PDB file of C-alpha atoms in Angstrom:
ATOM      1  CA  UNK A   1       0.000   0.000   0.000  1.00 48.00           C
ATOM      2  CA  UNK A   2       1.281   3.420  -0.853  1.00 50.00           C
ATOM      3  CA  UNK A   3       1.276   6.265   1.635  1.00 50.00           C
ATOM      4  CA  UNK A   4      -1.077   8.240  -0.637  1.00 55.00           C
ATOM      5  CA  UNK A   5      -3.849   5.700  -0.031  1.00 50.00           C
ATOM      6  CA  UNK A   6      -3.464   5.696   3.741  1.00 45.00           C
ATOM      7  CA  UNK A   7      -5.556   8.881   4.285  1.00 45.00           C
ATOM      8  CA  UNK A   8      -8.329   7.376   2.138  1.00 42.00           C
ATOM      9  CA  UNK A   9      -8.259   4.183   4.216  1.00 39.00           C
ATOM     10  CA  UNK A  10      -8.505   6.219   7.429  1.00 40.00           C
ATOM     11  CA  UNK A  11     -11.537   8.105   6.069  1.00 38.00           C
ATOM     12  CA  UNK A  12     -13.259   4.858   5.000  1.00 38.00           C
ATOM     13  CA  UNK A  13     -12.720   3.286   8.430  1.00 37.00           C
ATOM     14  CA  UNK A  14     -13.998   6.433  10.159  1.00 38.00           C
ATOM     15  CA  UNK A  15     -17.163   6.448   8.028  1.00 35.00           C
ATOM     16  CA  UNK A  16     -17.786   2.762   8.719  1.00 35.00           C
ATOM     17  CA  UNK A  17     -17.374   3.257  12.459  1.00 36.00           C
ATOM     18  CA  UNK A  18     -19.696   6.266  12.434  1.00 37.00           C
ATOM     19  CA  UNK A  19     -22.369   4.152  10.762  1.00 37.00           C
ATOM     20  CA  UNK A  20     -22.391   1.585  13.568  1.00 37.00           C
ATOM     21  CA  UNK A  21     -25.078   1.563  16.244  1.00 39.00           C
ATOM     22  CA  UNK A  22     -25.114   4.961  17.897  1.00 37.00           C
ATOM     23  CA  UNK A  23     -26.474   3.550  21.171  1.00 39.00           C
ATOM     24  CA  UNK A  24     -23.064   2.111  21.898  1.00 42.00           C
ATOM     25  CA  UNK A  25     -21.645   5.615  22.059  1.00 45.00           C
ATOM     26  CA  UNK A  26     -24.353   8.084  23.074  1.00 67.00           C
ATOM     27  CA  UNK A  27     -27.419   8.337  25.254  1.00 80.00           C
ATOM     28  CA  UNK A  28     -30.661   7.448  23.439  1.00 91.00           C
ATOM     29  CA  UNK A  29     -32.383  10.788  24.086  1.00 94.00           C
ATOM     30  CA  UNK A  30     -35.452   9.952  21.970  1.00 95.00           C
ATOM     31  CA  UNK A  31     -35.948   6.661  23.817  1.00 96.00           C
ATOM     32  CA  UNK A  32     -35.417   8.352  27.169  1.00 97.00           C
ATOM     33  CA  UNK A  33     -37.995  11.028  26.348  1.00 97.00           C
ATOM     34  CA  UNK A  34     -40.499   8.426  25.129  1.00 98.00           C
ATOM     35  CA  UNK A  35     -40.149   6.414  28.367  1.00 98.00           C
ATOM     36  CA  UNK A  36     -40.479   9.605  30.419  1.00 98.00           C
ATOM     37  CA  UNK A  37     -43.691  10.406  28.534  1.00 98.00           C
ATOM     38  CA  UNK A  38     -45.053   6.881  29.123  1.00 98.00           C
ATOM     39  CA  UNK A  39     -44.296   6.972  32.853  1.00 98.00           C
ATOM     40  CA  UNK A  40     -45.637  10.504  33.282  1.00 98.00           C
ATOM     41  CA  UNK A  41     -48.825   9.564  31.448  1.00 98.00           C
ATOM     42  CA  UNK A  42     -49.253   6.625  33.829  1.00 98.00           C
ATOM     43  CA  UNK A  43     -48.712   8.876  36.853  1.00 98.00           C
ATOM     44  CA  UNK A  44     -51.138  11.490  35.535  1.00 98.00           C
ATOM     45  CA  UNK A  45     -53.882   8.873  35.064  1.00 98.00           C
ATOM     46  CA  UNK A  46     -53.396   7.985  38.745  1.00 98.00           C
ATOM     47  CA  UNK A  47     -53.634  11.622  39.877  1.00 98.00           C
ATOM     48  CA  UNK A  48     -49.913  11.991  40.616  1.00 98.00           C
ATOM     49  CA  UNK A  49     -47.507  14.764  39.707  1.00 97.00           C
ATOM     50  CA  UNK A  50     -45.249  14.027  36.760  1.00 98.00           C
ATOM     51  CA  UNK A  51     -41.575  13.177  37.134  1.00 98.00           C
ATOM     52  CA  UNK A  52     -38.972  15.862  36.439  1.00 98.00           C
ATOM     53  CA  UNK A  53     -36.085  14.457  34.420  1.00 98.00           C
ATOM     54  CA  UNK A  54     -32.529  14.712  35.760  1.00 98.00           C
ATOM     55  CA  UNK A  55     -30.133  14.507  32.804  1.00 97.00           C
ATOM     56  CA  UNK A  56     -27.107  13.691  34.974  1.00 96.00           C
ATOM     57  CA  UNK A  57     -28.874  10.781  36.672  1.00 97.00           C
ATOM     58  CA  UNK A  58     -30.194   9.754  33.242  1.00 97.00           C
ATOM     59  CA  UNK A  59     -26.639   9.381  31.998  1.00 96.00           C
ATOM     60  CA  UNK A  60     -25.854   7.126  34.992  1.00 97.00           C
ATOM     61  CA  UNK A  61     -28.991   5.118  34.158  1.00 97.00           C
ATOM     62  CA  UNK A  62     -27.876   4.883  30.515  1.00 97.00           C
ATOM     63  CA  UNK A  63     -24.478   3.545  31.586  1.00 97.00           C
ATOM     64  CA  UNK A  64     -26.259   0.881  33.633  1.00 97.00           C
ATOM     65  CA  UNK A  65     -28.555  -0.024  30.712  1.00 98.00           C
ATOM     66  CA  UNK A  66     -25.499  -0.273  28.480  1.00 97.00           C
ATOM     67  CA  UNK A  67     -23.811  -2.616  30.982  1.00 97.00           C
ATOM     68  CA  UNK A  68     -26.910  -4.835  31.086  1.00 97.00           C
ATOM     69  CA  UNK A  69     -27.070  -4.928  27.279  1.00 97.00           C
ATOM     70  CA  UNK A  70     -23.364  -5.765  27.058  1.00 97.00           C
ATOM     71  CA  UNK A  71     -23.806  -8.639  29.534  1.00 97.00           C
ATOM     72  CA  UNK A  72     -27.182  -9.624  28.044  1.00 97.00           C
ATOM     73  CA  UNK A  73     -28.652  -9.788  31.554  1.00 96.00           C
ATOM     74  CA  UNK A  74     -30.891  -7.754  33.829  1.00 97.00           C
ATOM     75  CA  UNK A  75     -29.448  -6.657  37.167  1.00 96.00           C
ATOM     76  CA  UNK A  76     -29.854  -3.755  39.564  1.00 96.00           C
ATOM     77  CA  UNK A  77     -27.299  -1.037  40.209  1.00 93.00           C
ATOM     78  CA  UNK A  78     -25.027  -2.048  43.055  1.00 91.00           C
ATOM     79  CA  UNK A  79     -24.389   1.525  44.218  1.00 90.00           C
ATOM     80  CA  UNK A  80     -27.718   3.208  43.504  1.00 95.00           C
ATOM     81  CA  UNK A  81     -27.364   5.802  46.264  1.00 96.00           C
ATOM     82  CA  UNK A  82     -24.156   7.054  44.626  1.00 95.00           C
ATOM     83  CA  UNK A  83     -26.206   8.028  41.554  1.00 95.00           C
ATOM     84  CA  UNK A  84     -28.492  10.310  43.596  1.00 97.00           C
ATOM     85  CA  UNK A  85     -26.374  11.269  46.629  1.00 97.00           C
ATOM     86  CA  UNK A  86     -25.679  14.805  45.347  1.00 97.00           C
ATOM     87  CA  UNK A  87     -29.426  15.592  45.503  1.00 97.00           C
ATOM     88  CA  UNK A  88     -29.760  14.520  49.163  1.00 97.00           C
ATOM     89  CA  UNK A  89     -32.872  12.387  48.663  1.00 97.00           C
ATOM     90  CA  UNK A  90     -34.688  10.742  51.532  1.00 97.00           C
ATOM     91  CA  UNK A  91     -35.931   7.948  49.287  1.00 97.00           C
ATOM     92  CA  UNK A  92     -34.774   6.334  46.049  1.00 98.00           C
ATOM     93  CA  UNK A  93     -35.421   3.260  43.928  1.00 98.00           C
ATOM     94  CA  UNK A  94     -34.773   1.658  40.571  1.00 98.00           C
ATOM     95  CA  UNK A  95     -36.606  -0.262  37.857  1.00 98.00           C
ATOM     96  CA  UNK A  96     -34.758  -2.219  35.192  1.00 98.00           C
ATOM     97  CA  UNK A  97     -36.315  -3.948  32.225  1.00 98.00           C
ATOM     98  CA  UNK A  98     -35.790  -5.415  28.792  1.00 98.00           C
ATOM     99  CA  UNK A  99     -38.307  -6.038  26.012  1.00 98.00           C
ATOM    100  CA  UNK A 100     -38.932  -5.373  22.344  1.00 97.00           C
ATOM    101  CA  UNK A 101     -40.717  -2.068  22.929  1.00 97.00           C
ATOM    102  CA  UNK A 102     -40.720   0.670  25.550  1.00 98.00           C
ATOM    103  CA  UNK A 103     -44.500   0.320  25.883  1.00 98.00           C
ATOM    104  CA  UNK A 104     -44.028  -3.371  26.717  1.00 98.00           C
ATOM    105  CA  UNK A 105     -41.519  -2.520  29.452  1.00 98.00           C
ATOM    106  CA  UNK A 106     -43.971  -0.042  30.975  1.00 98.00           C
ATOM    107  CA  UNK A 107     -46.725  -2.683  30.848  1.00 98.00           C
ATOM    108  CA  UNK A 108     -44.494  -5.286  32.517  1.00 98.00           C
ATOM    109  CA  UNK A 109     -43.473  -2.804  35.208  1.00 98.00           C
ATOM    110  CA  UNK A 110     -47.116  -1.955  35.943  1.00 98.00           C
ATOM    111  CA  UNK A 111     -47.918  -5.682  36.327  1.00 98.00           C
ATOM    112  CA  UNK A 112     -45.150  -6.108  38.920  1.00 98.00           C
ATOM    113  CA  UNK A 113     -45.973  -4.901  42.453  1.00 98.00           C
ATOM    114  CA  UNK A 114     -42.481  -3.564  43.223  1.00 97.00           C
ATOM    115  CA  UNK A 115     -42.000  -1.836  39.882  1.00 98.00           C
ATOM    116  CA  UNK A 116     -45.526  -0.420  39.993  1.00 98.00           C
ATOM    117  CA  UNK A 117     -44.881   0.910  43.489  1.00 98.00           C
ATOM    118  CA  UNK A 118     -41.820   2.827  42.236  1.00 98.00           C
ATOM    119  CA  UNK A 119     -43.745   4.365  39.336  1.00 98.00           C
ATOM    120  CA  UNK A 120     -46.710   5.377  41.501  1.00 98.00           C
ATOM    121  CA  UNK A 121     -44.756   6.398  44.601  1.00 98.00           C
ATOM    122  CA  UNK A 122     -45.827   9.959  45.390  1.00 97.00           C
ATOM    123  CA  UNK A 123     -42.581  10.593  47.279  1.00 97.00           C
ATOM    124  CA  UNK A 124     -40.591  10.218  44.040  1.00 98.00           C
ATOM    125  CA  UNK A 125     -40.497  13.504  42.135  1.00 97.00           C
ATOM    126  CA  UNK A 126     -37.345  13.156  40.033  1.00 98.00           C
ATOM    127  CA  UNK A 127     -36.192  10.464  37.623  1.00 98.00           C
ATOM    128  CA  UNK A 128     -33.206   9.467  35.543  1.00 98.00           C
ATOM    129  CA  UNK A 129     -33.885   7.203  32.564  1.00 98.00           C
ATOM    130  CA  UNK A 130     -31.364   5.313  30.451  1.00 98.00           C
ATOM    131  CA  UNK A 131     -32.361   3.505  27.249  1.00 98.00           C
ATOM    132  CA  UNK A 132     -30.102   1.295  25.133  1.00 98.00           C
ATOM    133  CA  UNK A 133     -31.158  -0.617  22.012  1.00 97.00           C
ATOM    134  CA  UNK A 134     -29.132  -3.762  21.369  1.00 96.00           C
ATOM    135  CA  UNK A 135     -29.716  -7.057  19.579  1.00 93.00           C
ATOM    136  CA  UNK A 136     -33.310  -6.156  18.681  1.00 95.00           C
ATOM    137  CA  UNK A 137     -34.446  -5.292  22.208  1.00 97.00           C
ATOM    138  CA  UNK A 138     -34.570  -2.241  24.441  1.00 98.00           C
ATOM    139  CA  UNK A 139     -32.816  -2.145  27.827  1.00 98.00           C
ATOM    140  CA  UNK A 140     -34.115   0.437  30.305  1.00 98.00           C
ATOM    141  CA  UNK A 141     -33.009   1.671  33.707  1.00 98.00           C
ATOM    142  CA  UNK A 142     -35.191   4.129  35.642  1.00 98.00           C
ATOM    143  CA  UNK A 143     -33.738   5.700  38.795  1.00 98.00           C
ATOM    144  CA  UNK A 144     -36.327   7.378  41.024  1.00 98.00           C
ATOM    145  CA  UNK A 145     -35.694   9.692  43.955  1.00 98.00           C
ATOM    146  CA  UNK A 146     -37.355  12.286  46.095  1.00 96.00           C
ATOM    147  CA  UNK A 147     -38.229  13.235  49.600  1.00 80.00           C
TER     148      UNK A 147
END
């Protein structure tokens, strides 16, 4: 290979890498906003105030969703309080889920007593949401806090 072709090769590799799944490199803001809308709609139908989104906590939630997707397994955050400590909450919780659609995750959460409790807990006012799409499914982490 000549040195003249090296810059072209670098450009081709860069374009190929840029075309790969963006969820591996950046927060899924559209997915996060859709899940926020779904959860806030659920709360509103139950006469509760809507969640206010915390972008910093959402990034922590996204990192957790990414870790679950990478390991192809659901698990809770081991240090959940660390994600919300700066906001001095008196209460906090987490939902994790995986399904083909965000609406399906919300449905599954509402059918589970513990997950439902987190969504409808009136003491939770703030939320961080992380969404990652991988291998044809959506991985979601929701971190709730308030007090």
